[in-house]
Every structure is written in C-alpha cells, then in structure tokens.
Coordinates of C-alpha atoms in Angstrom, one line a residue:
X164 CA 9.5 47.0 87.3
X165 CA 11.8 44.3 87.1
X166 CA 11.4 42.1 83.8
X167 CA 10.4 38.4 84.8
X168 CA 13.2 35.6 83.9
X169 CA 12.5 32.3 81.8
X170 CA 12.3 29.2 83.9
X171 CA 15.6 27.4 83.8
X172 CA 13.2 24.3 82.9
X173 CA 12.2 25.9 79.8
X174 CA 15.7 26.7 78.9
X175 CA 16.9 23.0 78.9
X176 CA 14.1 21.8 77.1
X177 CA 14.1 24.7 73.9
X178 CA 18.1 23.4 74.1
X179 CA 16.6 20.0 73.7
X180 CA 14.5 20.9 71.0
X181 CA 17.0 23.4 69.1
X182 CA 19.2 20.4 68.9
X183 CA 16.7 17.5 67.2
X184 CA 15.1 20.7 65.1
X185 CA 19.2 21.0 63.8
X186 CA 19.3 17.1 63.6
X187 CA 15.9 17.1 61.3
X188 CA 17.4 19.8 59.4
X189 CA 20.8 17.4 58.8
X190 CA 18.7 15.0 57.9
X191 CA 17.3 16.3 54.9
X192 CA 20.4 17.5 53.6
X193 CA 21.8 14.3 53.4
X194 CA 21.0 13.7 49.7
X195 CA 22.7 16.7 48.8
X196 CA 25.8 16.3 51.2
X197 CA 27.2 13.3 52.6
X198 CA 26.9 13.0 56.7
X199 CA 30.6 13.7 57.2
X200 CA 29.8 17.1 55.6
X201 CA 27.3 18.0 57.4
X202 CA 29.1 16.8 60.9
X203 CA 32.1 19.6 59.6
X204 CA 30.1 22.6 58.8
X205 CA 28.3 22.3 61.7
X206 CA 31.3 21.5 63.8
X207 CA 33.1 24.6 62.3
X208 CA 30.3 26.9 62.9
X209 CA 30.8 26.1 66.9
X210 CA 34.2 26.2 66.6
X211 CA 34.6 29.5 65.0
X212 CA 31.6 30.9 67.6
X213 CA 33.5 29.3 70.8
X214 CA 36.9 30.3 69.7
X215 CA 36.0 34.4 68.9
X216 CA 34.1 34.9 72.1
X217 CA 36.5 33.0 74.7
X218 CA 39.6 32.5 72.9
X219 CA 41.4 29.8 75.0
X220 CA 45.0 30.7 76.0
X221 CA 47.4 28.4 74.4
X222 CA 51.0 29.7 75.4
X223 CA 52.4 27.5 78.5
X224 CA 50.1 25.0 78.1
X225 CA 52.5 21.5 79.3
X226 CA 51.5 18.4 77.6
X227 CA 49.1 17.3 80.4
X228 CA 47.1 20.0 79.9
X229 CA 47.1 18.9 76.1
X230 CA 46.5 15.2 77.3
X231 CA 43.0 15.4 77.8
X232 CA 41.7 18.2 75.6
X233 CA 43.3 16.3 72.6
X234 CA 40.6 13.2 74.1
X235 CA 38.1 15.4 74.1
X236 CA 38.7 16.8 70.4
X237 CA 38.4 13.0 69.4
X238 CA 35.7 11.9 71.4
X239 CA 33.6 15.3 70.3
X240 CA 34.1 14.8 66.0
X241 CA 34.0 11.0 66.1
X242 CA 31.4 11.0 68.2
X243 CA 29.3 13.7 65.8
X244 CA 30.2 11.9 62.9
X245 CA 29.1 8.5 63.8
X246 CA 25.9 9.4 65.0
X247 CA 25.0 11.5 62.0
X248 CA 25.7 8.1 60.1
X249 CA 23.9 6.2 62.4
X250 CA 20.3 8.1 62.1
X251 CA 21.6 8.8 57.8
X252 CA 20.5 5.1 58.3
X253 CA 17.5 4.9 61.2
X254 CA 15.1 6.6 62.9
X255 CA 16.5 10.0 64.9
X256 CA 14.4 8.9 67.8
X257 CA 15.8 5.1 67.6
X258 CA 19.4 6.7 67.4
X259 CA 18.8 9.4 70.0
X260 CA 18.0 6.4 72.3
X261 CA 21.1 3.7 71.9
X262 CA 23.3 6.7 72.3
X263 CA 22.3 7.2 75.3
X264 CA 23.8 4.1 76.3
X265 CA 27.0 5.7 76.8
X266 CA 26.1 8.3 79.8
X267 CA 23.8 5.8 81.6
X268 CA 27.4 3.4 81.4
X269 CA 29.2 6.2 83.0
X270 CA 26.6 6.8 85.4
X271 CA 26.4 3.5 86.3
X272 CA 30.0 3.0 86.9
X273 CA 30.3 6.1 88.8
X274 CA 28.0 5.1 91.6
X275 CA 28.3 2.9 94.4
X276 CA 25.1 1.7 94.6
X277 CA 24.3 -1.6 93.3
X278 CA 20.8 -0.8 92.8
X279 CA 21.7 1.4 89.9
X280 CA 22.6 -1.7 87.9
X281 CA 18.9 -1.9 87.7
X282 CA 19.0 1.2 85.2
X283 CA 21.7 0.0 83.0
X284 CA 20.0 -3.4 82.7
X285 CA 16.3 -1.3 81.9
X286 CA 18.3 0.3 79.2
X287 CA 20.2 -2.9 77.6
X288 CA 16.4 -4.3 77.6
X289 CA 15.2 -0.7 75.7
X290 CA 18.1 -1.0 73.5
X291 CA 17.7 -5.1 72.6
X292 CA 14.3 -4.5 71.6
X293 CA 15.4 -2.8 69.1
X294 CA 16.8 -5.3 67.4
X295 CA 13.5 -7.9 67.8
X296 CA 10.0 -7.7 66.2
X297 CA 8.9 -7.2 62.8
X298 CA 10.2 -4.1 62.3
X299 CA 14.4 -4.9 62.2
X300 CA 16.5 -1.7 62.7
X301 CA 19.4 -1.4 60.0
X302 CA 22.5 -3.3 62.0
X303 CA 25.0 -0.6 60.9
X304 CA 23.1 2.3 61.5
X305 CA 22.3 0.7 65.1
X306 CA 25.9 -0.1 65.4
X307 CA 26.9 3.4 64.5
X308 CA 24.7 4.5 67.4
X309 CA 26.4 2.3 69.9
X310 CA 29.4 3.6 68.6
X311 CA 28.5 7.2 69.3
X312 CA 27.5 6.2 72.8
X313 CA 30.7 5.2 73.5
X314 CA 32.5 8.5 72.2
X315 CA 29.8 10.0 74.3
X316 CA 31.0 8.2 77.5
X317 CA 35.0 9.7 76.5
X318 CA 33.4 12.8 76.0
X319 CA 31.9 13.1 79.5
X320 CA 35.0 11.9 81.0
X321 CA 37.4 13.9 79.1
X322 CA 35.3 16.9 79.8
X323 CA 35.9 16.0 83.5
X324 CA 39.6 16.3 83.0
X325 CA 39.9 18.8 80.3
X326 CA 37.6 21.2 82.7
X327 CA 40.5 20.9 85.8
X328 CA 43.2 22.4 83.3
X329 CA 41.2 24.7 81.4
X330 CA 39.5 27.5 82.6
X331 CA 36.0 28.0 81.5
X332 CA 34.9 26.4 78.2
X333 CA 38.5 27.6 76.5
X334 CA 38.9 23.7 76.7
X335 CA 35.7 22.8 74.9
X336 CA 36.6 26.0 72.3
X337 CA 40.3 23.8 71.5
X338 CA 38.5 20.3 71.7
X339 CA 36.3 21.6 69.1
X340 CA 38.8 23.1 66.5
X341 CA 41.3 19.9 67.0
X342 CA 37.9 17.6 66.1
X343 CA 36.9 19.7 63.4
X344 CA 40.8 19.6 61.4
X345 CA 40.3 15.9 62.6
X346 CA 37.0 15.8 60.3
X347 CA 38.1 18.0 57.6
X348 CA 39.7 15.4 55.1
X349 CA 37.0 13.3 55.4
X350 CA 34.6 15.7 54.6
X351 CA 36.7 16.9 52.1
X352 CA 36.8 13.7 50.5
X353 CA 33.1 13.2 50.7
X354 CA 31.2 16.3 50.1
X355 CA 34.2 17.8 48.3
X356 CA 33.1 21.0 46.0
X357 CA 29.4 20.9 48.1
X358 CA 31.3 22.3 50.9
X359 CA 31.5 25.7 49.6
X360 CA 28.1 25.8 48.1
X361 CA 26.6 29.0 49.6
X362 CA 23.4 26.9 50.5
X363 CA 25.0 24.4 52.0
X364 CA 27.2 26.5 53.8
X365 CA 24.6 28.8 55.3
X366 CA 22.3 25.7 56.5
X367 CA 25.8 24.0 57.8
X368 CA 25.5 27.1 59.9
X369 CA 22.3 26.9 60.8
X370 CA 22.8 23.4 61.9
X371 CA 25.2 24.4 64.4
X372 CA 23.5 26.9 65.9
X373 CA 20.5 24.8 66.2
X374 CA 22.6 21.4 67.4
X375 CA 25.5 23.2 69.4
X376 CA 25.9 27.1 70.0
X377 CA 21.8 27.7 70.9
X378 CA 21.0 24.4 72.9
X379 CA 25.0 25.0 75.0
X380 CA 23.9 28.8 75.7
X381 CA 21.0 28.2 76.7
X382 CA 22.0 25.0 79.5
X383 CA 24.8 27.1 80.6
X384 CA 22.3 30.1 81.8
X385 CA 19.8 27.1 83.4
X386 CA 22.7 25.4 84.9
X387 CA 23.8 29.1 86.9
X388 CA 20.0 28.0 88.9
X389 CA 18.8 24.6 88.4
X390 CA 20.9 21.4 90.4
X391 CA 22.0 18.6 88.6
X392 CA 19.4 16.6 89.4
X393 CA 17.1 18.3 88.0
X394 CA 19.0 18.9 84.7
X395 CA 19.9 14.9 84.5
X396 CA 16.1 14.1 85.1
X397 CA 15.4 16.9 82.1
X398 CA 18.2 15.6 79.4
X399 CA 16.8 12.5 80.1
X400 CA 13.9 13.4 78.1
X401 CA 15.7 13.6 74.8
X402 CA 14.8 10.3 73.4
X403 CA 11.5 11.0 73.7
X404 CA 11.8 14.4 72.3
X405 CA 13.9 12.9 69.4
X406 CA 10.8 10.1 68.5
X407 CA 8.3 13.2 68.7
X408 CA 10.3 15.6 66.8
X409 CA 11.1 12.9 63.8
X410 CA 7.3 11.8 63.9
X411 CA 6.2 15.0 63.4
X412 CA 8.6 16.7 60.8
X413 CA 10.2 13.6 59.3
X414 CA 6.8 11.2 59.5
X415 CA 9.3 8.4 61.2
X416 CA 6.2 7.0 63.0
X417 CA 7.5 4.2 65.5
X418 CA 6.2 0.7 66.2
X419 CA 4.8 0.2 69.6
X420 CA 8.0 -2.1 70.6
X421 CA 10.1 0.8 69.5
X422 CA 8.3 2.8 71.8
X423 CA 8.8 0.9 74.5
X424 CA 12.2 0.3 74.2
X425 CA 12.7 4.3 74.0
X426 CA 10.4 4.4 77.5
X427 CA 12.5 1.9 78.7
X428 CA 15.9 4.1 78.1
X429 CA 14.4 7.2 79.2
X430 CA 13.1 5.9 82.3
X431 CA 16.4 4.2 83.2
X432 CA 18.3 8.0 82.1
X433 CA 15.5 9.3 84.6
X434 CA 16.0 6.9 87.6
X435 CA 20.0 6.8 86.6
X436 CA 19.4 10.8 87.3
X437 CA 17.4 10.6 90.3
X438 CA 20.4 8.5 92.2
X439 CA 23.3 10.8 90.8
X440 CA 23.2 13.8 88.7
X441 CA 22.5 11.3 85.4
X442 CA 23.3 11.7 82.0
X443 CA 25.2 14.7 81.9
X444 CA 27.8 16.5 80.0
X445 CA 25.7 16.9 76.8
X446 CA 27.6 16.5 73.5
X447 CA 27.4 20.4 72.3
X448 CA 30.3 21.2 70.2

C-alpha cells in the first residue's frame, strides 16, 4: 500500500509560513541582538547546512563563473540585512509587501506585454498608500524595504546566471558563505559578545531553518511537480501571509488602507504570475 504524497500546494505554503514564523521569531530577538546579528546567524546556519550536503566544487572555476556567484553573495546578505532593519522598524506584513516590489519590477521588464505595466502600476499604488493616511509608516524602515526589493531583483537575476555555471544549488551554497563573511564584521561590530551566547546561537539556528533551509526544501520537492505558474500565483500570497502571521503573534493589527495597499501588491504579484511565471526565485539563503 503505497503511502499518499503531500500536495505540492501545501508544501509552498508551510515554506511560506516557516519563513514569517522565522521572521516573528527575529523579531523578538531584536532587543537582545541587533538586526545585523540576527541576519548572520541565520545566514551561517544555511550556509553551513548548504555547504555539508552539496559541497560546491571550487577548483577550475575561471572568473566568469565567479562573476555572478560573487553578485549573488551580495545581493543575498545585503538583501537579508536590509529587510531585517526594515520590519526592526515596521510592520512584517508592511515590509513583506514593498519588497515585493523588486520581483514584480523584474517581472515586468521581462515581458513583452504592455498590459503587464498594469501590475507594476497596481503595486506602486499598494506601495504609495503606504505612505498616506493617518497611520505614517516610519520613512527609513519603508526605505529599507525598497532597498531589499531591489537586492531582491539582483538576486533573481544573478540566480539566473549563477545557475548556467553552477551545477545544482553548489552556487547558491558559495553565494551564501561569500554573503555571510560579507556580514560578519558588521555583526561583529553590533552584536559583538551576544554572538556566542548559547541562546542566541541556538535560536539564530532556529531562525534559519525556519526562514531558509525548511521553506528552500520544501519548494524544491513542490517545484519537481507543480509549474511555475502555479508556484508564482502561490508566493504571491506572502504579503498576506506576512500581515496574518504578525497580527496574530506580534498583535501588528493593520489599518484598512494598509490592507488595501497589501491587496493591491498581492494581486498585482498574482496577475504579474498569471502572465509569466511571477515573482520567483525566492530569497532563501
């Protein structure tokens, strides 16, 4: 009797959970350890995970093949580290949201339809209510989030390249351990001696199984069964996720313009999806 498989629906969304469940967990370790420290143990955790179980092959590699892994490695820690600042400062669900920014950009630019403009525009109207209304979002934590969106736009592009001279996820593993020695002095200078507290150490972990190693596992088994589509349409239900998540554990209850602005993103990521293959390329680490 053959033992029935989980949905590759279900997969992506417990990824999708895994990874706001690590963010809420960052979140309230961020009076004991600054962002930056947070961003390195949980970076190191993936890195040490990717690099033992596919350890990349680094002899003969020419300096193309370094070209883009090295873009990659920046676009994965600055990209980490800005957006743990940025929701350090605002809402997860709010920050969640303007990152998105960045893939719908990509996606945008990668079609040749002119009707997806619609999208991006849906999303810069999500994304400027934001900053309207009684209820102001703090301008450097939004900032921050723009800012991660971005790295998250170099991160789906420099996957693209990395993943035509790398075989497998050996570049990701690399990209990974360059972003996290990129990170370390940082942290170091932050969070200093709190690095090797034996809590914080252990939940650093636990942040990076929740936010990386469990949510990438899981996508890669959906992936083997479920089109693109399907997985675009899916991610794209991440800001919403984020908002829930952060209501429920975190009480960051929204304003009704803040939830519209995040239906507004999601349902440009969703018809952004529809056209292409949407927001893809999640940041895992």
């Amino acid at each position: 009797m053959s033992t029935p498989r989980i949905s590759p629906v279900w997969l992506v969304l417990i990824g999708i959970l895994s990874v706001q469940f690590g963010a809420v967990v960052s979140k309230g370790l961020f009076a004991e350890i600054p962002p930056v420290g947070m961003v390195f143990l949980r970076l190191t955790t993936s890195s040490l995970i990717l690099l033992a179980f596919f350890r990349p092959r680094l002899r003969g590699r020419t300096v193309a093949d370094w070209r883009p892994v090295l873009a990659l490695g920046f676009a994965l820690g600055a990209m980490n580290w800005a957006f743990y600042e940025s929701f350090a400062r605002i809402p997860l669900g709010v920050a969640v949201t303007i990152e998105f920014a960045g893939p719908l950009l990509v996606a945008a630019f990668g079609s040749r339809r002119p009707r997806d403009l619609v999208w991006v525009g849906l999303a810069a109207a999500g994304i400027t209510l934001f900053g309207v209304g009684p209820t102001k979002v703090d301008a450097i934590g939004f900032g921050l989030a723009l800012v991660a969106g971005g790295c998250w736009a170099l991160y789906i592009v420099s996957t693209a390249a990395t993943g035509r001279r790398w075989a497998g996820v050996e570049g990701l593993a690399v990209a990974s351990t360059i972003a996290t020695l990129g990170i370390a002095p940082f942290a170091v200078a932050q969070a200093g001696q709190q690095l090797l507290d034996p809590r914080l150490l252990a939940l650093g972990a636990l942040v990076g199984l929740l936010s990386s190693v469990v949510p990438y596992s899981l996508e890669m088994v959906a992936l083997r069964t479920m089109p693109p589509r399907v997985f675009g349409i899916l991610m794209s239900l991440e800001p919403a996720v984020a908002a829930l998540v952060a209501a429920i554990l975190l009480s960051e209850w929204l304003t009704p313009l803040q939830v519209v602005a995040i239906a507004c993103v999601t349902a440009a990521s969703v018809g952004a999806a529809r056209t292409e293959s949407g927001p893809k390329a999640q940041p895992q680490d």
